Amino acid sequence: MMLTWLVLGASAALMVGCTPSDPLPPNSAWHDRMGGLLSDPQGQGGASGDFIAESRNASVTLASVTAGSHDVLAVCTGVEVMRLTVSGLGQSGNDRSPGGTLASADIACGATLKLPVTIPAGGVILTVRSAGGAGGWQFAIVSPGWSPTPTIFAR
């Protein structure tokens, strides 16, 4: 009988600890792995972050991106779909407001998206949005046509 109560108590404690309303801790191992995989040595930078139940949007400004053609590699985890929007920076001095949408796409989480974009002088604002849930996102601005080295797992 004591064993039954012990099992029931442990099961209840596990369920309480995994409630969907609790934000997930940052998944630093996943971010480190994706950052390393998507980083083009000749690229223009990138960013990462976490979605939590209360915050489903994030924006990152990269002001020093070289003007020209680039690919944006993006990946997410933990949510079904993430929307990525690439906007140009405003053209008036220190204005960091969006200067128009350059490209956008939905990303099925678990897959990597390659989004070609032509970036004007002045940099970009990248915005990610999810419909809900908790998870992580990662993107990198890379040289056109660059692909990550495939990872081979031993069996």
PDB file of C-alpha atoms in Angstrom:
ATOM      1  CA  MET A   1       0.000   0.000   0.000  1.00  0.00           C
ATOM      2  CA  MET A   2       2.823   2.402   0.847  1.00  0.00           C
ATOM      3  CA  LEU A   3       4.367   1.733  -2.590  1.00  0.00           C
ATOM      4  CA  THR A   4       1.054   2.671  -4.284  1.00  0.00           C
ATOM      5  CA  TRP A   5       0.960   6.048  -2.464  1.00  0.00           C
ATOM      6  CA  LEU A   6       4.587   6.672  -3.301  1.00  0.00           C
ATOM      7  CA  VAL A   7       3.969   6.028  -7.025  1.00  0.00           C
ATOM      8  CA  LEU A   8       0.804   8.174  -7.024  1.00  0.00           C
ATOM      9  CA  GLY A   9       2.579  11.007  -5.201  1.00  0.00           C
ATOM     10  CA  ALA A  10       5.521  10.957  -7.591  1.00  0.00           C
ATOM     11  CA  SER A  11       3.161  10.909 -10.599  1.00  0.00           C
ATOM     12  CA  ALA A  12       1.208  13.907  -9.264  1.00  0.00           C
ATOM     13  CA  ALA A  13       4.432  15.823  -8.622  1.00  0.00           C
ATOM     14  CA  LEU A  14       5.559  15.179 -12.202  1.00  0.00           C
ATOM     15  CA  MET A  15       2.218  16.394 -13.602  1.00  0.00           C
ATOM     16  CA  VAL A  16       2.310  19.571 -11.500  1.00  0.00           C
ATOM     17  CA  GLY A  17       5.870  20.296 -12.637  1.00  0.00           C
ATOM     18  CA  CYS A  18       4.914  20.041 -16.322  1.00  0.00           C
ATOM     19  CA  THR A  19       1.901  22.309 -16.555  1.00  0.00           C
ATOM     20  CA  PRO A  20       1.636  24.118 -19.908  1.00  0.00           C
ATOM     21  CA  SER A  21       1.329  27.517 -18.208  1.00  0.00           C
ATOM     22  CA  ASP A  22       4.897  27.272 -16.882  1.00  0.00           C
ATOM     23  CA  PRO A  23       7.433  28.917 -19.203  1.00  0.00           C
ATOM     24  CA  LEU A  24      10.077  26.559 -20.525  1.00  0.00           C
ATOM     25  CA  PRO A  25      13.664  27.235 -19.477  1.00  0.00           C
ATOM     26  CA  PRO A  26      15.871  28.490 -22.307  1.00  0.00           C
ATOM     27  CA  ASN A  27      17.094  25.572 -24.379  1.00  0.00           C
ATOM     28  CA  SER A  28      20.725  26.660 -24.534  1.00  0.00           C
ATOM     29  CA  ALA A  29      21.997  23.350 -25.949  1.00  0.00           C
ATOM     30  CA  TRP A  30      19.563  23.603 -28.891  1.00  0.00           C
ATOM     31  CA  HIS A  31      20.441  27.280 -29.473  1.00  0.00           C
ATOM     32  CA  ASP A  32      24.175  26.509 -29.344  1.00  0.00           C
ATOM     33  CA  ARG A  33      23.761  23.614 -31.786  1.00  0.00           C
ATOM     34  CA  MET A  34      21.637  25.595 -34.257  1.00  0.00           C
ATOM     35  CA  GLY A  35      23.850  28.686 -33.979  1.00  0.00           C
ATOM     36  CA  GLY A  36      26.926  26.625 -34.774  1.00  0.00           C
ATOM     37  CA  LEU A  37      25.222  24.787 -37.623  1.00  0.00           C
ATOM     38  CA  LEU A  38      23.716  27.858 -39.332  1.00  0.00           C
ATOM     39  CA  SER A  39      26.685  30.207 -38.921  1.00  0.00           C
ATOM     40  CA  ASP A  40      28.302  31.015 -42.250  1.00  0.00           C
ATOM     41  CA  PRO A  41      31.872  32.304 -41.677  1.00  0.00           C
ATOM     42  CA  GLN A  42      31.171  34.895 -44.410  1.00  0.00           C
ATOM     43  CA  GLY A  43      27.644  35.589 -43.097  1.00  0.00           C
ATOM     44  CA  GLN A  44      26.115  38.771 -41.734  1.00  0.00           C
ATOM     45  CA  GLY A  45      25.097  37.638 -38.237  1.00  0.00           C
ATOM     46  CA  GLY A  46      22.004  36.178 -36.648  1.00  0.00           C
ATOM     47  CA  ALA A  47      20.047  35.863 -33.436  1.00  0.00           C
ATOM     48  CA  SER A  48      18.063  33.416 -31.339  1.00  0.00           C
ATOM     49  CA  GLY A  49      15.468  33.431 -28.609  1.00  0.00           C
ATOM     50  CA  ASP A  50      12.676  31.569 -26.872  1.00  0.00           C
ATOM     51  CA  PHE A  51       8.913  31.745 -27.233  1.00  0.00           C
ATOM     52  CA  ILE A  52       7.049  31.427 -23.958  1.00  0.00           C
ATOM     53  CA  ALA A  53       3.300  31.311 -23.434  1.00  0.00           C
ATOM     54  CA  GLU A  54       3.119  35.039 -22.619  1.00  0.00           C
ATOM     55  CA  SER A  55       5.448  36.273 -25.390  1.00  0.00           C
ATOM     56  CA  ARG A  56       4.861  35.059 -28.935  1.00  0.00           C
ATOM     57  CA  ASN A  57       6.718  37.810 -30.843  1.00  0.00           C
ATOM     58  CA  ALA A  58      10.292  38.990 -31.037  1.00  0.00           C
ATOM     59  CA  SER A  59      12.168  41.513 -33.176  1.00  0.00           C
ATOM     60  CA  VAL A  60      15.893  41.836 -33.738  1.00  0.00           C
ATOM     61  CA  THR A  61      17.622  44.732 -35.508  1.00  0.00           C
ATOM     62  CA  LEU A  62      20.848  44.033 -37.399  1.00  0.00           C
ATOM     63  CA  ALA A  63      22.099  47.472 -38.436  1.00  0.00           C
ATOM     64  CA  SER A  64      25.420  46.451 -39.991  1.00  0.00           C
ATOM     65  CA  VAL A  65      24.248  43.973 -42.638  1.00  0.00           C
ATOM     66  CA  THR A  66      25.982  44.595 -45.958  1.00  0.00           C
ATOM     67  CA  ALA A  67      23.619  45.659 -48.727  1.00  0.00           C
ATOM     68  CA  GLY A  68      23.018  43.028 -51.403  1.00  0.00           C
ATOM     69  CA  SER A  69      21.664  39.535 -51.918  1.00  0.00           C
ATOM     70  CA  HIS A  70      21.607  37.173 -48.945  1.00  0.00           C
ATOM     71  CA  ASP A  71      19.779  34.093 -47.695  1.00  0.00           C
ATOM     72  CA  VAL A  72      18.118  34.001 -44.291  1.00  0.00           C
ATOM     73  CA  LEU A  73      18.276  30.544 -42.707  1.00  0.00           C
ATOM     74  CA  ALA A  74      15.670  30.059 -39.989  1.00  0.00           C
ATOM     75  CA  VAL A  75      14.590  27.193 -37.771  1.00  0.00           C
ATOM     76  CA  CYS A  76      12.324  26.818 -34.758  1.00  0.00           C
ATOM     77  CA  THR A  77      11.302  24.196 -32.242  1.00  0.00           C
ATOM     78  CA  GLY A  78       8.434  23.637 -29.828  1.00  0.00           C
ATOM     79  CA  VAL A  79       5.692  25.458 -31.769  1.00  0.00           C
ATOM     80  CA  GLU A  80       3.904  24.287 -34.911  1.00  0.00           C
ATOM     81  CA  VAL A  81       4.610  27.244 -37.174  1.00  0.00           C
ATOM     82  CA  MET A  82       6.659  30.417 -36.889  1.00  0.00           C
ATOM     83  CA  ARG A  83       6.251  33.469 -39.138  1.00  0.00           C
ATOM     84  CA  LEU A  84       9.485  35.245 -40.130  1.00  0.00           C
ATOM     85  CA  THR A  85       9.345  38.764 -41.577  1.00  0.00           C
ATOM     86  CA  VAL A  86      12.425  40.598 -42.877  1.00  0.00           C
ATOM     87  CA  SER A  87      12.010  44.394 -43.037  1.00  0.00           C
ATOM     88  CA  GLY A  88      14.413  47.128 -44.118  1.00  0.00           C
ATOM     89  CA  LEU A  89      15.389  49.795 -41.609  1.00  0.00           C
ATOM     90  CA  GLY A  90      13.814  53.222 -41.942  1.00  0.00           C
ATOM     91  CA  GLN A  91      15.868  55.621 -44.028  1.00  0.00           C
ATOM     92  CA  SER A  92      15.755  58.728 -41.797  1.00  0.00           C
ATOM     93  CA  GLY A  93      18.934  58.953 -39.740  1.00  0.00           C
ATOM     94  CA  ASN A  94      18.708  56.913 -36.530  1.00  0.00           C
ATOM     95  CA  ASP A  95      15.158  55.760 -37.273  1.00  0.00           C
ATOM     96  CA  ARG A  96      14.891  52.067 -36.387  1.00  0.00           C
ATOM     97  CA  SER A  97      11.325  51.648 -37.581  1.00  0.00           C
ATOM     98  CA  PRO A  98      10.635  49.148 -40.377  1.00  0.00           C
ATOM     99  CA  GLY A  99      11.261  50.526 -43.837  1.00  0.00           C
ATOM    100  CA  GLY A 100       9.069  48.019 -45.673  1.00  0.00           C
ATOM    101  CA  THR A 101       8.802  44.244 -45.869  1.00  0.00           C
ATOM    102  CA  LEU A 102      11.597  42.661 -47.907  1.00  0.00           C
ATOM    103  CA  ALA A 103      10.513  39.021 -47.473  1.00  0.00           C
ATOM    104  CA  SER A 104       8.359  36.838 -45.224  1.00  0.00           C
ATOM    105  CA  ALA A 105       7.481  33.167 -44.853  1.00  0.00           C
ATOM    106  CA  ASP A 106       5.963  30.618 -42.510  1.00  0.00           C
ATOM    107  CA  ILE A 107       8.330  27.989 -41.123  1.00  0.00           C
ATOM    108  CA  ALA A 108       7.158  24.549 -40.064  1.00  0.00           C
ATOM    109  CA  CYS A 109       9.100  23.988 -36.868  1.00  0.00           C
ATOM    110  CA  GLY A 110      11.627  21.208 -37.132  1.00  0.00           C
ATOM    111  CA  ALA A 111      12.488  22.171 -40.727  1.00  0.00           C
ATOM    112  CA  THR A 112      15.045  24.751 -41.849  1.00  0.00           C
ATOM    113  CA  LEU A 113      13.842  27.520 -44.145  1.00  0.00           C
ATOM    114  CA  LYS A 114      16.102  29.281 -46.644  1.00  0.00           C
ATOM    115  CA  LEU A 115      14.594  32.650 -47.573  1.00  0.00           C
ATOM    116  CA  PRO A 116      16.385  34.646 -50.313  1.00  0.00           C
ATOM    117  CA  VAL A 117      16.328  38.419 -49.701  1.00  0.00           C
ATOM    118  CA  THR A 118      17.899  41.543 -51.176  1.00  0.00           C
ATOM    119  CA  ILE A 119      18.857  43.878 -48.347  1.00  0.00           C
ATOM    120  CA  PRO A 120      19.183  47.628 -48.958  1.00  0.00           C
ATOM    121  CA  ALA A 121      21.881  49.713 -47.278  1.00  0.00           C
ATOM    122  CA  GLY A 122      21.217  50.248 -43.601  1.00  0.00           C
ATOM    123  CA  GLY A 123      20.401  46.792 -42.265  1.00  0.00           C
ATOM    124  CA  VAL A 124      17.272  44.838 -41.392  1.00  0.00           C
ATOM    125  CA  ILE A 125      14.712  44.103 -38.726  1.00  0.00           C
ATOM    126  CA  LEU A 126      13.797  40.434 -38.388  1.00  0.00           C
ATOM    127  CA  THR A 127      10.516  39.674 -36.642  1.00  0.00           C
ATOM    128  CA  VAL A 128       9.368  36.208 -35.545  1.00  0.00           C
ATOM    129  CA  ARG A 129       5.825  35.375 -34.425  1.00  0.00           C
ATOM    130  CA  SER A 130       4.185  32.183 -33.243  1.00  0.00           C
ATOM    131  CA  ALA A 131       0.511  31.415 -32.754  1.00  0.00           C
ATOM    132  CA  GLY A 132       1.183  30.087 -29.270  1.00  0.00           C
ATOM    133  CA  GLY A 133       3.063  27.642 -27.176  1.00  0.00           C
ATOM    134  CA  ALA A 134       6.646  27.591 -25.986  1.00  0.00           C
ATOM    135  CA  GLY A 135       9.763  26.898 -27.984  1.00  0.00           C
ATOM    136  CA  GLY A 136      12.867  28.399 -29.523  1.00  0.00           C
ATOM    137  CA  TRP A 137      13.878  30.167 -32.728  1.00  0.00           C
ATOM    138  CA  GLN A 138      17.172  30.764 -34.494  1.00  0.00           C
ATOM    139  CA  PHE A 139      18.139  32.563 -37.694  1.00  0.00           C
ATOM    140  CA  ALA A 140      21.291  33.532 -39.549  1.00  0.00           C
ATOM    141  CA  ILE A 141      21.919  35.782 -42.545  1.00  0.00           C
ATOM    142  CA  VAL A 142      24.268  33.862 -44.837  1.00  0.00           C
ATOM    143  CA  SER A 143      25.972  34.155 -48.218  1.00  0.00           C
ATOM    144  CA  PRO A 144      23.656  33.343 -51.155  1.00  0.00           C
ATOM    145  CA  GLY A 145      23.606  29.610 -51.830  1.00  0.00           C
ATOM    146  CA  TRP A 146      25.550  28.688 -48.657  1.00  0.00           C
ATOM    147  CA  SER A 147      24.402  25.473 -46.968  1.00  0.00           C
ATOM    148  CA  PRO A 148      25.302  24.083 -43.549  1.00  0.00           C
ATOM    149  CA  THR A 149      27.564  21.044 -43.433  1.00  0.00           C
ATOM    150  CA  PRO A 150      25.335  17.990 -42.969  1.00  0.00           C
ATOM    151  CA  THR A 151      25.518  16.330 -39.583  1.00  0.00           C
ATOM    152  CA  ILE A 152      26.169  12.596 -39.607  1.00  0.00           C
ATOM    153  CA  PHE A 153      25.076  10.587 -36.585  1.00  0.00           C
ATOM    154  CA  ALA A 154      26.674   7.238 -35.791  1.00  0.00           C
ATOM    155  CA  ARG A 155      24.328   4.293 -35.472  1.00  0.00           C
TER     156      ARG A 155
END
